[in-house]
Coordinates of C-alpha atoms in Angstrom, one line a residue:
M345 CA 83.1 -46.6 -13.4
A346 CA 82.8 -46.9 -9.8
T347 CA 84.6 -43.8 -8.6
K348 CA 83.5 -40.8 -6.3
A349 CA 82.2 -38.0 -8.3
V350 CA 83.8 -34.4 -7.9
H351 CA 82.8 -31.0 -8.6
V352 CA 84.5 -28.9 -11.1
S353 CA 84.7 -26.1 -8.4
D354 CA 86.7 -28.6 -6.3
V355 CA 89.2 -29.2 -8.9
P356 CA 92.7 -27.8 -8.1
N357 CA 94.0 -25.4 -10.7
L358 CA 97.4 -26.9 -11.7
D359 CA 98.7 -23.5 -12.5
Q360 CA 99.2 -22.9 -8.9
V361 CA 101.7 -25.9 -8.9
P362 CA 105.4 -24.7 -8.8
E363 CA 106.9 -24.8 -12.3
N364 CA 110.3 -26.5 -13.0
A365 CA 110.7 -24.7 -16.3
A366 CA 111.2 -20.9 -16.8
S367 CA 110.0 -21.1 -20.4
F368 CA 106.3 -21.6 -19.0
S369 CA 106.0 -17.9 -17.9
I370 CA 107.4 -16.9 -21.4
Y371 CA 105.0 -19.2 -23.0
A372 CA 102.0 -17.8 -21.0
A373 CA 103.0 -14.2 -22.1
R374 CA 103.1 -15.3 -25.7
F375 CA 100.0 -17.1 -25.7
P376 CA 97.4 -15.6 -23.2
Q377 CA 94.1 -17.1 -22.2
G378 CA 91.6 -17.0 -25.1
V379 CA 94.4 -17.1 -27.8
D380 CA 93.6 -16.8 -31.4
V381 CA 95.0 -20.0 -33.0
S382 CA 95.4 -18.1 -36.3
K383 CA 97.8 -15.6 -34.7
I384 CA 100.2 -18.1 -32.9
G385 CA 103.7 -17.3 -33.7
D386 CA 103.3 -13.8 -34.9
N387 CA 100.9 -11.0 -34.9
S388 CA 99.4 -11.4 -38.4
R389 CA 96.4 -13.4 -39.1
K390 CA 97.2 -16.9 -40.6
F391 CA 95.2 -19.7 -41.9
V392 CA 96.4 -22.8 -39.8
V393 CA 96.9 -26.4 -41.1
I394 CA 96.9 -29.4 -38.9
G395 CA 98.2 -32.8 -39.7
H396 CA 95.6 -35.4 -38.8
R397 CA 97.2 -38.0 -36.6
G398 CA 100.5 -36.7 -37.9
H399 CA 101.0 -37.1 -41.7
G400 CA 97.4 -38.3 -42.0
M401 CA 95.0 -41.1 -40.8
N402 CA 95.3 -44.5 -42.1
M403 CA 92.4 -45.5 -44.3
L404 CA 93.3 -49.1 -44.8
Q405 CA 90.4 -49.7 -47.1
S406 CA 91.3 -46.9 -49.6
A407 CA 92.9 -47.4 -52.8
D408 CA 94.8 -44.1 -52.4
R409 CA 98.3 -45.0 -51.3
R410 CA 98.7 -41.5 -49.6
M411 CA 96.2 -42.7 -47.0
K412 CA 98.6 -45.7 -46.1
A413 CA 102.0 -44.2 -46.5
F414 CA 102.9 -43.9 -42.9
K415 CA 101.6 -45.4 -39.7
E416 CA 99.3 -42.8 -38.1
N417 CA 99.8 -41.6 -34.7
S418 CA 103.5 -42.5 -34.7
I419 CA 106.9 -40.6 -34.4
L420 CA 107.6 -41.4 -37.9
S421 CA 104.3 -39.9 -39.1
F422 CA 104.7 -36.8 -36.8
N423 CA 108.2 -36.1 -38.4
Q424 CA 107.2 -36.6 -41.8
A425 CA 104.4 -33.8 -41.2
A426 CA 107.0 -31.7 -39.3
K427 CA 109.0 -31.5 -42.6
L428 CA 106.2 -29.7 -44.3
S429 CA 104.6 -26.3 -43.5
V430 CA 102.2 -27.7 -40.9
D431 CA 101.5 -25.5 -37.8
F432 CA 100.3 -28.3 -35.6
I433 CA 100.1 -32.1 -35.7
E434 CA 97.0 -33.6 -34.1
F435 CA 97.2 -36.8 -32.2
D436 CA 94.9 -38.8 -29.7
V437 CA 96.1 -39.4 -26.2
Q438 CA 94.8 -41.9 -23.8
V439 CA 96.1 -43.1 -20.4
T440 CA 97.2 -46.7 -19.6
K441 CA 96.2 -48.7 -16.6
D442 CA 99.6 -47.8 -15.1
D443 CA 99.3 -44.0 -15.7
V444 CA 101.3 -43.6 -18.9
A445 CA 99.9 -41.1 -21.6
I446 CA 100.3 -43.1 -24.8
I447 CA 99.2 -42.1 -28.4
F448 CA 96.6 -44.2 -30.1
H449 CA 93.2 -43.3 -31.8
D450 CA 91.0 -46.4 -31.2
N451 CA 89.3 -47.3 -28.0
F452 CA 90.2 -51.0 -28.6
I453 CA 93.2 -52.5 -29.9
L454 CA 92.8 -55.6 -32.1
H455 CA 95.3 -58.3 -32.9
E456 CA 95.1 -61.6 -34.7
E457 CA 96.7 -64.8 -33.4
H458 CA 96.4 -68.2 -35.0
G459 CA 93.5 -66.9 -37.0
A460 CA 91.5 -65.5 -34.0
I461 CA 90.9 -61.8 -33.4
F462 CA 91.4 -60.6 -29.8
E463 CA 90.2 -57.2 -28.8
T464 CA 91.3 -55.3 -25.6
R465 CA 90.4 -51.8 -24.4
V466 CA 93.5 -49.6 -24.5
T467 CA 93.0 -48.1 -21.2
D468 CA 93.0 -51.5 -19.5
L469 CA 96.6 -52.3 -20.8
T470 CA 99.9 -51.3 -19.2
V471 CA 102.3 -49.4 -21.2
D472 CA 104.4 -52.5 -21.7
E473 CA 101.4 -54.5 -22.9
F474 CA 100.5 -51.5 -25.2
F475 CA 104.1 -51.8 -26.7
S476 CA 103.6 -55.4 -27.3
Y477 CA 101.6 -54.9 -30.3
G478 CA 103.0 -54.0 -33.8
P479 CA 106.6 -53.3 -34.6
Q480 CA 108.9 -53.7 -31.6
R481 CA 111.8 -51.7 -30.3
E482 CA 114.0 -54.7 -29.6
A483 CA 115.7 -56.1 -32.7
G484 CA 114.6 -59.3 -33.8
K485 CA 111.4 -59.3 -31.5
E486 CA 108.0 -59.7 -33.1
G487 CA 104.9 -58.1 -31.7
K488 CA 101.3 -59.1 -31.9
T489 CA 100.0 -58.7 -35.3
L490 CA 97.8 -55.6 -35.6
V491 CA 94.5 -55.5 -37.2
R492 CA 91.7 -53.0 -37.3
K493 CA 87.8 -52.9 -37.5
V494 CA 86.7 -50.7 -40.6
N495 CA 83.0 -50.6 -41.1
G496 CA 82.5 -53.7 -39.2
K497 CA 85.1 -55.8 -41.2
V498 CA 88.5 -56.7 -39.8
V499 CA 91.4 -55.8 -42.0
G500 CA 95.1 -56.0 -41.7
W501 CA 96.9 -52.8 -40.6
Q502 CA 99.3 -52.7 -43.5
V503 CA 101.1 -49.3 -44.4
E504 CA 103.9 -48.7 -46.6
S505 CA 106.2 -47.3 -43.6
D506 CA 105.4 -48.8 -40.3
D507 CA 106.5 -47.7 -37.0
Q508 CA 106.3 -48.4 -33.2
S509 CA 103.8 -47.1 -31.0
C510 CA 104.8 -44.2 -28.8
T511 CA 104.1 -42.2 -25.5
L512 CA 103.1 -38.6 -25.2
Q513 CA 106.5 -37.9 -23.7
E514 CA 108.3 -39.6 -26.6
A515 CA 106.5 -37.3 -28.9
F516 CA 107.8 -34.1 -27.1
V517 CA 111.2 -35.5 -27.3
K518 CA 111.5 -36.9 -30.7
V519 CA 109.4 -34.3 -32.9
N520 CA 110.8 -30.9 -34.1
P521 CA 110.1 -28.6 -31.0
K522 CA 108.9 -25.9 -33.5
T523 CA 106.0 -28.1 -34.4
G524 CA 102.7 -27.3 -32.4
F525 CA 100.8 -30.2 -30.8
N526 CA 96.9 -30.5 -31.1
I527 CA 96.5 -33.0 -28.2
E528 CA 93.1 -34.7 -28.6
L529 CA 92.0 -35.8 -25.1
K530 CA 90.5 -39.3 -26.1
F531 CA 87.5 -40.9 -24.2
D532 CA 85.1 -43.6 -25.3
D533 CA 81.7 -42.2 -26.3
D534 CA 80.1 -45.2 -24.9
V535 CA 81.3 -44.8 -21.4
D536 CA 80.0 -42.4 -18.7
Y537 CA 83.0 -41.2 -16.9
E538 CA 83.0 -40.0 -13.4
E539 CA 84.7 -36.5 -13.0
E540 CA 87.3 -38.0 -10.6
H541 CA 88.4 -40.5 -13.4
L542 CA 88.6 -37.6 -16.0
V543 CA 90.6 -35.5 -13.7
H544 CA 92.9 -38.2 -13.0
A545 CA 93.6 -39.1 -16.6
L546 CA 93.9 -35.2 -17.3
Q547 CA 96.5 -34.7 -14.7
V548 CA 98.6 -37.6 -16.1
I549 CA 98.8 -35.8 -19.5
L550 CA 99.3 -32.4 -18.0
K551 CA 102.3 -33.6 -16.0
V552 CA 103.9 -34.8 -19.3
V553 CA 103.0 -31.5 -21.1
Y554 CA 104.3 -29.3 -18.1
E555 CA 107.6 -31.2 -17.9
H556 CA 108.3 -31.5 -21.6
A557 CA 106.4 -28.6 -23.7
E558 CA 109.0 -25.9 -22.9
D559 CA 107.8 -23.3 -25.6
R560 CA 106.2 -25.7 -28.0
P561 CA 102.6 -24.4 -29.2
I562 CA 99.9 -26.6 -27.6
I563 CA 96.2 -26.8 -27.9
F564 CA 94.0 -29.3 -26.4
S565 CA 90.6 -30.7 -27.7
S566 CA 88.1 -33.2 -26.7
F567 CA 84.8 -34.6 -28.0
Q568 CA 84.0 -35.3 -24.4
P569 CA 82.3 -32.1 -23.1
D570 CA 83.2 -32.6 -19.4
A571 CA 86.9 -33.5 -20.3
A572 CA 87.1 -30.2 -22.2
L573 CA 85.6 -28.1 -19.3
L574 CA 87.8 -29.8 -16.9
M575 CA 91.0 -29.3 -18.8
K576 CA 90.2 -25.5 -18.8
K577 CA 89.7 -25.5 -15.0
L578 CA 92.9 -27.5 -14.4
Q579 CA 95.0 -25.2 -16.2
Q580 CA 94.9 -21.6 -18.1
R581 CA 98.1 -21.9 -19.9
Y582 CA 97.2 -23.7 -23.0
P583 CA 94.0 -23.2 -25.3
V584 CA 91.2 -25.7 -25.0
Y585 CA 88.8 -26.5 -27.9
F586 CA 85.5 -28.5 -27.9
L587 CA 85.4 -31.0 -30.8
T588 CA 81.9 -31.6 -32.2
N589 CA 80.3 -33.4 -35.3
G590 CA 78.3 -30.1 -35.7
G591 CA 74.9 -31.9 -35.9
T592 CA 76.1 -34.6 -38.4
E593 CA 75.7 -37.4 -35.7
F594 CA 73.6 -37.5 -32.8
Y595 CA 74.2 -38.6 -29.1
D596 CA 72.4 -38.8 -25.8
D597 CA 74.4 -35.8 -24.4
V598 CA 72.7 -32.8 -26.3
R599 CA 75.9 -30.7 -26.0
R600 CA 77.4 -32.8 -28.6
N601 CA 74.5 -32.4 -31.2
S602 CA 74.8 -28.9 -32.8
L603 CA 77.1 -26.1 -33.3
E604 CA 74.8 -23.9 -31.2
E605 CA 75.2 -26.2 -28.3
A606 CA 78.9 -26.4 -28.9
K607 CA 79.1 -22.5 -28.9
K608 CA 77.1 -22.7 -25.6
L609 CA 79.4 -25.1 -24.0
A610 CA 82.4 -23.2 -25.1
V611 CA 81.3 -19.8 -24.0
G612 CA 79.8 -21.0 -20.8
G613 CA 82.9 -23.0 -19.9
G614 CA 85.6 -20.3 -20.9
L615 CA 87.0 -22.5 -23.9
D616 CA 88.9 -21.0 -26.4
G617 CA 87.4 -22.5 -29.7
I618 CA 85.5 -25.1 -31.6
V619 CA 86.7 -27.8 -33.9
S620 CA 83.7 -28.9 -36.1
E621 CA 83.1 -31.6 -38.6
V622 CA 83.3 -29.4 -42.0
K623 CA 80.0 -30.8 -43.1
G624 CA 78.3 -29.3 -40.0
I625 CA 79.8 -25.8 -41.1
F626 CA 78.8 -26.2 -44.6
R627 CA 75.3 -27.2 -43.7
N628 CA 75.0 -24.1 -41.3
P629 CA 77.3 -21.5 -42.7
S630 CA 75.7 -18.7 -40.6
A631 CA 77.2 -20.4 -37.6
V632 CA 80.7 -19.3 -38.5
R633 CA 79.8 -15.6 -37.9
D634 CA 78.0 -16.5 -34.5
I635 CA 81.0 -18.5 -33.3
K636 CA 83.5 -15.8 -34.3
E637 CA 81.5 -13.0 -32.7
S638 CA 81.4 -15.0 -29.5
K639 CA 85.3 -14.5 -29.5
L640 CA 85.9 -18.2 -30.2
S641 CA 88.4 -19.5 -32.8
L642 CA 87.0 -22.2 -35.3
L643 CA 88.8 -25.2 -36.8
T644 CA 87.3 -27.9 -38.9
Y645 CA 88.1 -31.5 -39.5
G646 CA 86.7 -34.3 -41.9
K647 CA 87.3 -35.9 -45.4
L648 CA 86.2 -32.7 -47.4
N649 CA 89.2 -31.0 -45.9
N650 CA 91.3 -33.1 -48.4
F651 CA 90.0 -31.2 -51.3
E652 CA 91.7 -27.9 -52.1
E653 CA 88.6 -26.2 -53.2
T654 CA 86.7 -26.8 -49.9
V655 CA 89.8 -25.5 -48.0
R656 CA 89.8 -22.3 -50.1
V657 CA 86.0 -21.9 -49.4
Q658 CA 86.6 -22.2 -45.5
H659 CA 89.6 -19.7 -46.0
L660 CA 87.0 -17.1 -47.5
M661 CA 84.5 -17.9 -44.9
G662 CA 86.8 -16.8 -42.1
I663 CA 87.5 -20.2 -40.5
D664 CA 90.9 -20.3 -38.8
G665 CA 92.3 -23.5 -40.0
V666 CA 91.8 -27.2 -41.0
I667 CA 92.8 -30.6 -39.8
V668 CA 93.7 -32.6 -42.9
D669 CA 95.1 -36.0 -44.0
L670 CA 96.7 -34.9 -47.2
V671 CA 99.1 -32.8 -45.5
E672 CA 101.5 -32.2 -48.3
E673 CA 98.9 -31.1 -50.9
I674 CA 97.0 -28.8 -48.5
T675 CA 100.0 -27.2 -46.9
R676 CA 101.1 -26.2 -50.6
T677 CA 97.5 -24.7 -51.1
V678 CA 97.4 -22.9 -47.8
D679 CA 100.8 -21.5 -48.4
E680 CA 99.7 -19.7 -51.5
M681 CA 96.7 -18.3 -49.7
N682 CA 98.5 -17.1 -46.6
T683 CA 101.0 -15.4 -49.0
R684 CA 98.2 -13.6 -50.7
N685 CA 96.5 -13.1 -47.1
D686 CA 93.0 -12.7 -48.6
V687 CA 91.1 -13.9 -45.7
G688 CA 87.5 -13.3 -45.5
D689 CA 86.7 -12.1 -49.1
V690 CA 83.7 -14.0 -49.8
K691 CA 83.1 -12.4 -53.1
S692 CA 86.3 -13.6 -54.8
E693 CA 89.6 -15.0 -54.1
G694 CA 92.3 -12.8 -55.5
G695 CA 90.9 -13.3 -59.0
R696 CA 91.5 -17.0 -58.9
G697 CA 87.8 -17.8 -59.7
I698 CA 86.3 -18.9 -56.4
E699 CA 83.2 -16.6 -56.0
L700 CA 80.4 -16.5 -53.7
S701 CA 78.2 -18.5 -56.1
F702 CA 80.6 -21.3 -56.0
L703 CA 80.4 -21.2 -52.2
L704 CA 76.7 -21.4 -52.1
N705 CA 76.6 -24.2 -54.8
L706 CA 79.1 -26.1 -52.8
I707 CA 77.1 -25.9 -49.6
S708 CA 73.8 -26.9 -51.3
Q709 CA 75.5 -30.0 -52.7
V710 CA 76.9 -30.9 -49.3
I711 CA 73.5 -30.5 -47.8
Q712 CA 71.9 -32.7 -50.4
H713 CA 74.3 -35.5 -49.5

């Protein structure tokens, strides 16, 4: 991107911008810098559940109806998750060509027309163009038929309960204000971004957050290392987490290739925590202690988080929470665990049969696969 690079030290801190909501100062007092996400809302330790893309991501190739129940990253999906005991919902935010923060996961949006597939980068669209895909807001109007590329194959984006696309502002206005937002700052892995471009996109997002968050719990996260560092520089009010595959995939940027590198980035940049692919944790369980001793919170994501047993194991390991797709099932399991409040006991779980031997066996199986 042909823009002039800027230095992090030159970026203005948006906390110096005059506030238009008194609740911001209240929020800052409740959730200070370095906040432990497991303690948000009260003073007791709590294992946190975060709904992935709302009520769960859409796995269109799956035979499991639960993975196609509600359109991901939509107001419908967010509100379905909010009916359950989730602490946060996670969603992906990008900025359109005309500077509107919208919610959509993929870097490219695909539609089918007369048997042909058309692909457009989301950030090259205006917000009106973005809204022209899928279900429409105007009665009787048909949008472009959405499709998705799954493992190289184009499939129809068919879900049981569809919904329109939405902006970040709409999510703040239309979703239960008590439900926390985990806002993933979405950038393309294959693009080298200039800092000026990142700063501009982050400021667009922050403007919406500052105007509409009120006292809703917010955490930011990003796989883009510089975006995470810049977000922490731009503001101190909300926690910022670095997303990592934990060594399960590799990139040219070494900061993305291990939990050790993730810890170094988080500590060096004053971030508040790490969100790791759960397989990365199971392959390197000693990293949990290292990360926690560094005063960082630790969350995980991944398909293994949809299994009750692996969630219970992480609870025992001292991990702070999980991002999940099967929100209803996992919130029920975690509600039971939080009631017993048996975090950190790696020998047994309240006599319920999960012991250290099971943990070690599970880790061994994950490593082998």
